[in-house]
Amino acid sequence: MDLLTLGQMLNTTLVFSTALIFAALGGIFSERSGVVNIGLEGLMMFGAFAAAVGGYYAQDAGYVTMAPWIGVLCAMAVGVIGALIHAVASITFKADQTISGTVINFLAAGSTLYLVKLLFEGAGETPLIDGFSKYPIPVLSKIPVIGPGLFNNYPTTYLAIILVIVVYFLLFKTPFGLRLRAVGEHPSAADTLGVNVNRMRYIGVMLSGMFAGIGGATITLTTTGTFAHNTVSGQGFIAIAAMIFGKWNPLGAFGAAVFFGFSQAIRNYVQLFGWSQSIPQEFIYMIPYVLTIIVLVSAVGRSSAPSALGQPYDPSKR
Amino acid sequence: MNKLKKIFATDSYIVPLVAIILGFLVGAAVMLIGGYDPIAAYGALFKRVFGSAYDFGEAIREMTPLMLTGLSVAFAFRSGMFNIGADGQVLIGMTAASVIGIKLAGLPAFLLVPLAVIGAGLFGGIWAGIAGYLKAKRGINEVITTIMLNWVALYLANYIVRTFLLIPGQNRSEDIPASMSLTFLNSIFDNARLHWGTVIALAAAVFFYIYLWKTKQGFEMRAVGLNSHAAEYAGMNVRRNVMKSMFIAGVFAGLAGAGEVLGVFHYQSVFAASPGYGFDGIAVALLGLTHPFGVILAAILYGMLTYGSAGMSFNADVPPELIRIVIGSIIFFIAAQGIVRWVLKPFYFKRKKEKVL
């Protein structure tokens, strides 16, 4: 296997990881504040849809170069709105968080496809749009292997990597992060110290909608170019897995997301290995999922979820 | 009589009922915004379900796997586990039933069919049991393992079908001679594909109810689900209960798989993506408030809506996806009961006033 392919493989890995990184970061915001977010899949769907539609109309209106970014902004907004439903149900009305997250998945699947058919005269998917193009970073992209692998990527990928560090800093080095985590670990203690528990949780859930929205947007704007019923196809659930795998830590989630991205990319390249010919393709497809379980069993061990995760906050029970 | 009064006095059924009405209203509002006629659409939906004997039978067929996957998710829920893996368990059940049905085709039907059904349940249970085992012994989050196992099941099922059962040149297995068809009912319902799975699903619900609320083991399981620390302190074996509950949940889902291949399709295809039974099961379990009889009612509603939604698009030109908005809203209102109570508040107030007078 030559070095050029290795660079390409690295590149494809990052392309597939980007959406997962965004969504997993979103999941961390929500769950660190104590709200389970099974709805990441639906929020990604909202984002993918909004990016496709927003991008399409922006292109139509003549903003060709800005179109993908307008798509991202639409995705952020729609993601926040979607997350708001989850927040109202699970925080204000103290609904079971798993259930209201599932509701998001349902509403997203239903409303996005309904709107696609409504907006585009019964079509099953949105019209194809241009999306982002890869942006090589000057000088660095000339390095062999690593250059084409890491430094010739979509702008969203760079943004994702920067945000991993920003979110890490935000969560662990700022008062805001401390409050957010406190609300997820011990809400009544946080409340005693004057932190508005429900407000922090609203912020956490809405940030998760925003991030998952961008995650969905990256799928349409870099990989598929359209939005259809199978655009997201389970990536939100993989993002949840990445978040848990990464122990609710941005850096860990990043590692897990890259791992899943790599295993998706490996399918495209596995034919290049001579030995792979004798293995049935299904077993190659299984590798990432089996490997995840094996890694969990052997290394990570007990997962350490925020201790108030899933519990609505009730001040009277203090 | 007092007991009867008590049942009607609690809002255990009022809340879901109001939630269903509100869900339909949300759907109607969405249709109005989209420029459709909600009355025509809902009319077409119900006409599709109740319009002909065949369609009614097919709607029942549609409900059957929903009942079983719903029971599967609900059962796991009761012992504090979130089974996102019903999808994979259904696939494993399907595959087990197909393999037994095709490879042991020489056996007489009265042996072969039960064998295939038992095999499907058993393997579905074992598949879910993996997640239960890892949770119990290693503390690994069952959400992540069941998601992973769904994918592994998809590829494993495809591998087995493709390698051992395939008709050359086609993307499906040989025909399965074993059949769970309810032949005498099929003719009444104009060749709708009704099968024994429906009976099994109803029996499973009864088992669920008796096991959880009338046996000591079921009590332990519920105790673990409500507070695993307290259960452990009381001397219950939390780990064993977790494994057992996942196993039983998997059996339910596996049986759904048997019904689909032995009762409906009579062959198994190679799937490009997961068929999604498990995710519907989550919705059904939640709609049914994770109570077995609630799950049956929820599956009936859910099956009716999904089957009828096709009629909605044919006759009223409304995209069938709308029905997911309706279902989602219903679950939303059931989950966020505060909203429903808020809607109901004026009525309660009135009623109390009347009593005073």
XYZ file of C-alpha atoms in Angstrom:
675
model
C 0.000 0.000 0.000
C 1.595 3.247 -1.045
C 1.837 6.462 0.862
C -0.563 8.361 -1.386
C -3.406 6.001 -0.491
C -2.512 6.295 3.161
C -2.970 10.047 2.886
C -6.284 9.579 1.112
C -7.450 7.170 3.769
C -6.597 9.666 6.472
C -8.531 12.271 4.540
C -11.623 10.118 4.099
C -11.466 9.253 7.794
C -11.705 12.923 8.689
C -14.533 13.523 6.221
C -16.600 10.767 7.834
C -15.630 11.804 11.366
C -16.606 15.453 11.097
C -20.359 15.014 11.439
C -19.833 12.636 14.353
C -17.507 15.066 16.130
C -20.055 17.876 15.975
C -22.931 15.700 17.109
C -20.932 14.072 19.894
C -19.858 17.505 21.182
C -23.517 18.478 21.159
C -24.388 15.366 23.109
C -21.748 16.247 25.689
C -23.279 19.681 26.325
C -26.689 18.186 26.901
C -25.660 15.206 28.982
C -23.118 17.098 31.067
C -26.006 19.314 32.109
C -27.945 16.209 33.122
C -30.285 15.789 30.168
C -30.124 12.524 28.206
C -30.138 13.202 24.485
C -31.251 10.195 22.480
C -32.562 12.766 20.009
C -29.170 13.508 18.427
C -30.198 11.496 15.395
C -33.272 13.648 14.887
C -31.378 16.866 15.541
C -28.841 15.838 12.906
C -31.732 15.204 10.553
C -33.081 18.685 11.195
C -29.618 20.092 10.482
C -29.036 18.065 7.332
C -32.433 19.107 6.032
C -32.044 22.791 6.891
C -28.602 22.904 5.300
C -29.885 21.355 2.088
C -32.892 23.657 1.878
C -31.109 26.804 3.070
C -28.189 26.112 0.760
C -30.521 25.509 -2.161
C -32.432 28.759 -1.739
C -29.227 30.713 -1.144
C -27.807 29.307 -4.364
C -31.065 30.089 -6.110
C -30.866 33.676 -4.903
C -27.376 34.013 -6.350
C -25.262 33.729 -3.189
C -23.298 30.851 -4.648
C -20.091 31.084 -2.652
C -21.874 31.861 0.603
C -24.522 29.184 0.126
C -22.942 26.400 2.213
C -22.333 28.747 5.125
C -25.908 29.973 4.926
C -26.850 26.304 4.999
C -24.822 25.826 8.186
C -26.491 28.823 9.823
C -29.926 27.469 8.938
C -28.912 24.097 10.369
C -27.806 25.712 13.619
C -31.082 27.595 13.948
C -33.297 24.627 13.135
C -31.224 22.405 15.420
C -31.781 24.823 18.295
C -35.523 24.923 17.610
C -35.677 21.134 17.547
C -33.713 20.910 20.790
C -36.059 23.429 22.365
C -38.909 20.911 22.060
C -36.772 18.401 23.948
C -35.856 21.004 26.542
C -39.422 22.159 27.166
C -40.680 18.607 27.557
C -37.845 17.226 29.656
C -36.849 20.239 31.748
C -39.994 22.311 32.208
C -42.542 19.515 32.055
C -40.209 16.919 33.623
C -40.953 14.335 30.951
C -38.827 11.215 30.797
C -35.773 12.411 28.895
C -35.341 9.226 26.926
C -38.901 9.511 25.738
C -38.726 13.137 24.734
C -35.463 12.458 22.911
C -37.183 9.687 20.977
C -39.947 12.149 20.169
C -37.355 14.418 18.543
C -36.249 11.537 16.332
C -39.828 10.943 15.266
C -40.714 14.553 14.681
C -37.515 15.100 12.723
C -38.026 12.085 10.466
C -41.635 13.036 9.852
C -41.418 16.771 9.444
C -38.263 16.940 7.309
C -39.542 14.457 4.729
C -42.991 16.047 4.823
C -41.453 19.457 4.132
C -39.189 18.121 1.383
C -42.241 16.763 -0.417
C -44.124 19.992 0.192
C -41.325 22.295 -0.977
C -40.151 20.283 -3.971
C -43.423 19.065 -5.433
C -43.515 15.576 -4.011
C -39.851 14.745 -4.602
C -38.246 12.270 -2.213
C -35.118 14.357 -1.795
C -33.910 17.933 -2.093
C -32.231 19.127 -5.316
C -28.485 18.610 -5.469
C -26.444 21.571 -4.218
C -22.746 22.318 -4.467
C -21.762 22.291 -0.815
C -18.266 22.962 0.511
C -15.122 22.341 -1.457
C -11.867 21.252 0.113
C -9.563 23.987 1.274
C -5.845 23.149 1.302
C -3.921 24.960 4.001
C -0.939 26.643 2.322
C 2.538 25.121 2.963
C 1.243 22.462 5.397
C -0.724 20.669 2.697
C 2.523 20.095 0.803
C 3.908 17.735 3.467
C 3.865 14.166 2.102
C 1.134 11.818 3.463
C 0.098 14.074 6.357
C -0.375 17.069 4.068
C -3.037 15.652 1.765
C -4.403 13.687 4.703
C -4.835 16.366 7.327
C -4.405 19.732 5.669
C -6.526 19.425 2.559
C -9.978 19.227 4.086
C -13.403 20.771 4.151
C -13.635 23.932 6.249
C -16.148 22.150 8.480
C -13.503 19.607 9.428
C -11.107 22.323 10.559
C -13.957 23.961 12.426
C -14.809 20.683 14.154
C -11.253 20.157 15.338
C -11.001 23.723 16.614
C -14.327 23.340 18.409
C -13.156 20.190 20.174
C -10.482 22.261 21.856
C -12.817 25.205 22.469
C -15.461 22.964 24.020
C -12.862 21.245 26.178
C -11.655 24.603 27.416
C -15.204 25.844 27.923
C -16.230 22.797 29.923
C -13.221 22.380 32.155
C -11.587 25.799 32.435
C -14.399 28.326 32.646
C -17.050 29.175 35.263
C -19.726 28.404 32.683
C -18.349 24.881 32.237
C -18.141 24.361 35.964
C -21.784 25.373 36.384
C -22.902 23.208 33.503
C -21.150 20.186 34.948
C -22.334 20.943 38.468
C -25.915 20.985 37.277
C -25.412 17.553 35.769
C -23.616 16.081 38.754
C -25.445 17.528 41.719
C -28.201 19.938 40.764
C -29.371 20.668 44.285
C -25.858 21.654 45.381
C -25.568 23.898 42.344
C -28.948 25.397 43.119
C -27.905 26.140 46.685
C -24.932 28.049 45.337
C -27.184 30.176 43.191
C -26.888 28.442 39.843
C -30.149 28.440 37.939
C -30.393 24.702 37.255
C -33.110 24.786 34.641
C -31.566 27.661 32.767
C -28.201 25.882 32.570
C -29.964 22.780 31.320
C -31.822 24.749 28.677
C -28.496 26.162 27.500
C -26.943 22.677 27.443
C -29.775 21.156 25.430
C -29.954 24.062 22.993
C -26.200 23.959 22.427
C -26.570 20.255 21.710
C -29.187 21.087 19.095
C -26.906 23.650 17.531
C -23.923 21.315 17.369
C -25.911 18.312 16.171
C -27.477 20.609 13.569
C -24.049 21.533 12.225
C -23.161 17.837 12.288
C -26.139 17.044 10.108
C -25.294 19.972 7.844
C -21.801 18.632 7.213
C -23.291 15.415 5.870
C -25.318 17.202 3.192
C -22.723 19.864 2.476
C -19.694 17.602 2.156
C -20.829 14.044 1.480
C -24.260 13.708 -0.112
C -25.184 17.124 -1.545
C -28.872 16.415 -0.961
C -31.168 15.522 1.885
C -33.127 12.273 1.684
C -34.588 9.783 4.151
C -31.290 7.900 4.454
C -28.946 10.904 4.710
C -28.336 10.592 8.429
C -29.095 6.849 8.755
C -27.993 6.112 12.275
C -25.060 8.500 12.563
C -26.740 10.252 15.464
C -26.731 6.972 17.347
C -23.086 6.419 16.461
C -22.414 9.913 17.833
C -24.093 8.884 21.083
C -21.830 5.859 21.141
C -18.822 8.108 20.506
C -19.862 10.364 23.373
C -20.224 7.457 25.800
C -17.092 5.811 24.446
C -15.243 9.074 25.011
C -16.568 9.280 28.571
C -18.450 12.561 28.039
C -15.138 14.305 27.421
C -14.643 16.334 24.201
C -11.179 14.918 23.602
C -12.355 11.362 24.209
C -15.386 11.853 22.014
C -13.134 13.252 19.309
C -10.961 10.144 19.465
C -14.002 7.886 19.324
C -15.515 9.831 16.423
C -12.275 9.538 14.447
C -12.239 5.833 15.238
C -15.751 5.437 13.806
C -14.850 7.641 10.852
C -11.816 5.479 10.206
C -13.865 2.320 10.268
C -16.281 3.825 7.748
C -13.378 4.927 5.569
C -11.680 1.547 5.744
C -14.502 0.044 3.698
C -13.512 2.186 0.754
C -9.921 1.070 0.898
C -10.003 -2.467 2.143
C -9.997 -3.947 -1.345
C -6.487 -2.567 -1.679
C -5.141 -5.073 0.815
C -4.378 -8.449 -0.728
C -5.384 -10.447 2.336
C -8.810 -8.901 2.532
C -10.007 -10.749 -0.564
C -10.489 -13.964 1.383
C -12.650 -12.369 4.088
C -16.378 -11.971 3.360
C -17.270 -8.292 3.051
C -19.816 -8.488 5.863
C -17.095 -9.285 8.348
C -15.110 -6.290 7.228
C -18.197 -4.121 7.692
C -18.598 -5.549 11.185
C -15.084 -4.655 12.299
C -15.758 -1.210 13.807
C -18.758 -2.356 15.796
C -17.153 -5.511 17.107
C -13.984 -3.622 17.846
C -15.915 -1.017 19.832
C -17.384 -3.703 22.036
C -14.003 -5.371 22.491
C -12.322 -2.081 23.381
C -15.087 -1.288 25.848
C -14.744 -4.688 27.476
C -10.994 -4.680 27.721
C -10.002 -1.094 28.333
C -12.607 1.467 29.170
C -14.620 -0.432 31.727
C -17.352 1.206 33.712
C -18.666 4.275 32.032
C -18.886 7.354 34.183
C -22.004 9.227 33.227
C -22.845 12.509 34.974
C -24.554 11.368 38.151
C -27.752 13.376 37.771
C -28.153 12.274 34.157
C -31.762 11.556 33.337
C -33.263 13.038 36.476
C -35.516 16.059 36.173
C -34.614 18.594 38.800
C -37.203 19.030 41.487
C -36.208 21.665 44.081
C -38.745 20.367 46.574
C -36.836 17.091 46.879
C -33.679 18.773 48.050
C -68.144 -1.217 41.561
C -65.796 0.860 43.652
C -62.900 -0.719 41.879
C -64.434 0.190 38.558
C -64.910 3.746 39.717
C -61.298 3.906 40.761
C -60.129 2.821 37.324
C -62.170 5.521 35.663
C -61.240 8.153 38.192
C -57.502 7.900 37.631
C -56.218 9.729 34.630
C -54.092 6.759 33.612
C -56.198 6.448 30.512
C -57.437 10.021 30.203
C -53.957 11.387 29.619
C -53.117 9.032 26.730
C -56.549 9.624 25.239
C -56.170 13.384 25.326
C -52.605 12.991 24.038
C -53.911 11.041 21.044
C -56.498 13.710 20.302
C -53.875 16.460 20.634
C -51.537 14.479 18.371
C -54.199 14.281 15.675
C -54.843 17.999 16.079
C -51.148 18.783 15.610
C -51.185 16.623 12.480
C -54.248 18.474 11.232
C -52.602 21.829 11.887
C -49.501 20.753 9.969
C -51.714 19.627 7.083
C -53.604 22.917 7.059
C -50.336 24.851 6.964
C -49.217 22.669 4.061
C -52.469 23.374 2.245
C -54.046 19.930 2.661
C -57.479 18.938 3.845
C -57.042 17.118 7.166
C -60.561 15.675 7.205
C -60.093 14.103 3.783
C -56.645 12.839 4.833
C -57.756 11.242 8.098
C -60.807 9.894 6.306
C -58.570 8.244 3.723
C -56.389 6.870 6.517
C -59.250 5.126 8.275
C -60.828 4.034 5.039
C -57.594 2.338 4.103
C -57.531 0.412 7.374
C -61.209 -0.503 7.629
C -62.188 -0.315 3.958
C -61.747 -3.959 3.010
C -61.246 -7.285 4.724
C -57.863 -7.646 3.061
C -56.616 -4.276 4.272
C -57.914 -4.891 7.774
C -56.061 -8.196 7.866
C -52.898 -6.591 6.559
C -53.161 -3.866 9.191
C -53.252 -6.598 11.842
C -50.172 -8.132 10.222
C -48.464 -4.750 10.440
C -49.283 -4.504 14.153
C -47.831 -7.897 15.055
C -44.077 -7.224 14.997
C -44.775 -3.857 16.623
C -46.450 -5.603 19.550
C -43.476 -7.893 20.081
C -40.730 -5.319 19.662
C -42.746 -2.932 21.820
C -42.992 -5.591 24.522
C -39.265 -6.202 24.157
C -38.307 -2.583 24.736
C -40.907 -2.185 27.495
C -39.751 -5.311 29.333
C -36.144 -4.142 29.373
C -37.317 -0.694 30.464
C -39.029 -2.192 33.503
C -35.723 -3.437 34.840
C -33.952 -0.192 34.095
C -32.440 -1.137 30.747
C -32.837 0.780 27.516
C -32.986 -1.752 24.701
C -32.175 0.091 21.484
C -31.202 -3.294 20.090
C -34.593 -4.828 19.329
C -33.782 -4.227 15.689
C -30.786 -6.527 15.748
C -32.625 -9.079 17.868
C -35.418 -9.214 15.284
C -32.857 -9.799 12.538
C -31.168 -12.572 14.482
C -34.558 -14.155 15.158
C -35.435 -13.948 11.476
C -32.162 -15.565 10.491
C -32.468 -18.363 13.034
C -35.990 -19.107 11.808
C -34.860 -19.056 8.177
C -31.895 -21.333 8.773
C -33.963 -23.856 10.715
C -36.865 -23.593 8.274
C -34.708 -24.203 5.215
C -32.045 -26.567 6.504
C -34.426 -28.873 8.381
C -37.150 -28.702 5.749
C -37.505 -32.483 5.754
C -39.100 -32.538 9.211
C -42.889 -32.663 9.517
C -44.486 -29.248 9.907
C -45.781 -29.800 13.446
C -42.153 -30.235 14.532
C -40.439 -27.842 12.181
C -42.532 -24.733 12.829
C -42.296 -24.806 16.627
C -38.595 -25.573 16.314
C -38.034 -22.566 14.076
C -40.063 -20.306 16.368
C -38.248 -21.514 19.485
C -34.918 -21.109 17.694
C -35.787 -17.552 16.734
C -36.776 -16.658 20.289
C -33.743 -18.351 21.771
C -31.226 -16.692 19.476
C -32.925 -13.304 19.816
C -32.634 -13.765 23.571
C -28.993 -14.747 23.411
C -28.234 -11.771 21.176
C -29.808 -9.356 23.658
C -28.208 -11.363 26.428
C -24.775 -10.291 25.187
C -25.640 -6.685 26.015
C -27.147 -7.801 29.323
C -24.051 -9.806 30.179
C -21.700 -6.932 29.372
C -23.828 -4.558 31.442
C -23.972 -6.948 34.380
C -20.386 -8.129 34.422
C -18.541 -5.136 33.078
C -20.867 -2.218 33.661
C -20.813 -1.335 29.989
C -23.617 0.981 28.954
C -26.277 -1.079 27.197
C -27.170 1.805 24.894
C -23.811 1.631 23.188
C -23.634 -2.183 23.036
C -27.137 -2.610 21.674
C -26.466 0.012 18.981
C -23.263 -1.804 18.016
C -24.990 -5.184 18.109
C -27.659 -3.886 15.722
C -25.022 -3.335 13.069
C -23.257 -6.586 13.782
C -26.597 -8.408 13.530
C -27.346 -6.737 10.199
C -24.090 -7.907 8.654
C -24.149 -11.307 10.321
C -27.671 -11.955 9.057
C -26.701 -10.844 5.569
C -23.620 -13.059 5.643
C -25.598 -16.119 6.690
C -28.328 -15.542 4.116
C -25.846 -14.792 1.363
C -23.563 -17.725 2.079
C -25.890 -20.523 3.095
C -29.437 -19.752 1.995
C -29.233 -17.714 -1.182
C -30.985 -18.389 -4.467
C -28.107 -17.926 -6.922
C -28.286 -14.561 -8.654
C -30.908 -13.120 -6.304
C -30.703 -11.080 -3.154
C -32.949 -13.327 -1.101
C -32.973 -16.744 0.501
C -34.653 -19.840 -0.853
C -38.319 -20.148 -0.002
C -38.967 -21.294 3.526
C -41.409 -24.208 3.547
C -42.202 -23.850 7.266
C -45.175 -21.545 7.701
C -46.877 -19.777 10.572
C -49.774 -18.669 8.376
C -53.222 -18.763 9.922
C -54.695 -20.434 6.860
C -58.314 -20.426 8.007
C -58.193 -16.693 8.750
C -56.288 -15.851 5.600
C -59.237 -16.893 3.470
C -61.677 -14.860 5.569
C -59.463 -11.808 5.204
C -59.139 -12.156 1.445
C -55.592 -13.565 1.512
C -54.201 -11.034 3.967
C -51.039 -12.480 5.468
C -52.206 -13.151 9.014
C -50.063 -15.495 11.042
C -49.646 -17.107 14.448
C -47.287 -14.335 15.462
C -50.271 -12.227 16.506
C -51.429 -14.940 18.894
C -47.875 -15.312 20.191
C -47.666 -11.543 20.712
C -50.868 -11.486 22.758
C -49.641 -14.442 24.782
C -46.327 -12.664 25.310
C -48.165 -9.648 26.712
C -50.050 -11.863 29.149
C -46.783 -13.555 30.139
C -45.182 -10.116 30.601
C -48.005 -9.037 32.890
C -48.116 -12.195 34.992
C -44.368 -12.516 35.243
C -43.692 -8.954 36.320
C -46.619 -8.389 38.655
C -47.533 -11.827 39.952
C -44.224 -13.592 40.526
C -41.345 -13.104 42.927
C -38.848 -12.967 40.079
C -40.861 -10.239 38.417
C -40.993 -8.285 41.639
C -37.205 -8.461 41.875
C -36.888 -7.300 38.306
C -39.101 -4.297 38.891
C -37.252 -3.503 42.095
C -33.965 -3.524 40.196
C -35.500 -1.237 37.614
C -36.836 1.223 40.157
C -33.727 1.413 42.298
C -30.896 -0.990 41.704
C -29.021 0.104 44.819
C -31.983 -0.540 47.075
C -32.569 -3.869 45.358
C -28.970 -4.870 45.931
C -29.182 -3.827 49.566
C -32.274 -5.970 49.925
C -30.222 -8.968 48.830
C -31.388 -9.217 45.255
C -28.963 -10.252 42.576
C -28.981 -7.176 40.371
C -26.640 -8.613 37.772
C -28.613 -11.784 37.239
C -31.806 -9.773 36.917
C -30.257 -7.475 34.341
C -29.141 -10.424 32.216
C -32.448 -12.209 32.591
C -34.480 -9.196 31.632
C -32.400 -8.543 28.533
C -32.704 -12.211 27.576
C -36.487 -12.156 27.838
C -36.617 -8.849 25.943
C -34.542 -10.450 23.202
C -36.853 -13.466 23.073
C -39.809 -11.183 22.374
C -37.946 -9.444 19.556
C -36.682 -12.739 18.136
C -40.253 -14.043 17.986
C -41.199 -10.962 15.977
C -38.518 -11.973 13.486
C -39.904 -15.516 13.248
C -43.360 -14.129 12.474
C -42.035 -11.941 9.696
C -40.169 -14.668 7.804
C -42.394 -17.683 8.563
C -45.694 -15.843 8.484
C -45.376 -12.974 6.045
C -42.546 -13.174 3.529
C -41.615 -16.876 3.527
C -38.085 -15.924 2.583
C -35.379 -13.632 3.965
C -33.758 -10.920 1.918
C -30.290 -9.463 2.146
C -30.878 -6.102 3.809
C -29.145 -2.963 2.581
C -29.983 -1.182 5.826
C -31.608 -2.172 9.084
C -35.352 -2.725 8.635
C -36.173 -0.490 11.600
C -38.500 -2.748 13.587
C -36.646 -1.958 16.771
C -37.036 1.785 16.519
C -40.759 1.438 15.965
C -40.696 -0.816 19.009
C -39.236 1.968 21.127
C -42.061 4.271 20.087
C -44.686 1.605 20.760
C -43.237 0.825 24.186
C -43.287 4.496 25.125
C -46.784 5.033 23.739
C -47.930 2.056 25.774
C -46.397 3.506 28.950
C -44.252 0.323 29.119
C -47.239 -1.639 30.384
C -47.888 -4.867 28.431
C -51.534 -4.146 27.733
C -50.714 -0.537 26.964
C -48.119 -1.794 24.511
C -50.731 -3.929 22.732
C -53.060 -0.944 22.417
C -50.178 1.263 21.300
C -49.152 -1.277 18.655
C -52.725 -1.337 17.372
C -52.762 2.455 17.109
C -49.273 2.642 15.640
C -49.923 -0.161 13.156
C -53.198 1.412 12.077
C -51.605 4.799 11.549
C -48.608 3.509 9.599
C -50.687 1.157 7.468
C -53.356 3.781 6.893
C -50.837 6.482 6.030
C -50.332 4.848 2.626
C -54.018 5.433 1.883
C -53.605 9.016 2.969
C -51.007 9.615 0.276
C -52.953 7.763 -2.437
C -56.327 9.338 -1.863
C -55.649 12.717 -0.289
C -52.165 13.283 -1.703
C -50.775 13.983 1.780
C -47.176 12.758 2.273
C -47.361 9.664 4.515
C -44.456 10.997 6.589
C -46.989 13.263 8.234
C -48.110 10.332 10.318
C -44.734 10.319 12.062
C -45.424 13.863 13.188
C -48.757 12.672 14.586
C -47.122 9.724 16.364
C -44.274 11.885 17.631
C -46.710 14.449 18.992
C -48.781 11.798 20.727
C -45.681 10.442 22.457
C -44.649 13.996 23.284
C -47.944 14.753 24.980
C -47.913 11.448 26.837
C -44.361 12.056 28.036
C -44.928 15.677 28.958
C -48.095 14.974 30.908
C -47.823 18.400 32.449
C -49.014 19.884 29.176
C -52.015 17.562 29.002
C -52.938 18.280 32.605
C -52.673 21.956 31.843
C -55.047 21.500 28.893
C -57.409 19.501 31.084
C -57.289 21.812 34.067
C -60.383 23.882 33.222
C -62.402 20.680 32.848
C -61.295 19.335 36.192
C -62.125 22.631 37.782
C -65.617 22.577 36.331
C -66.224 19.047 37.491
C -65.236 19.840 41.046
C -67.521 22.826 41.063
C -70.422 20.665 40.009
C -69.731 18.314 42.888
C -69.921 21.173 45.328
C -73.289 22.159 43.966
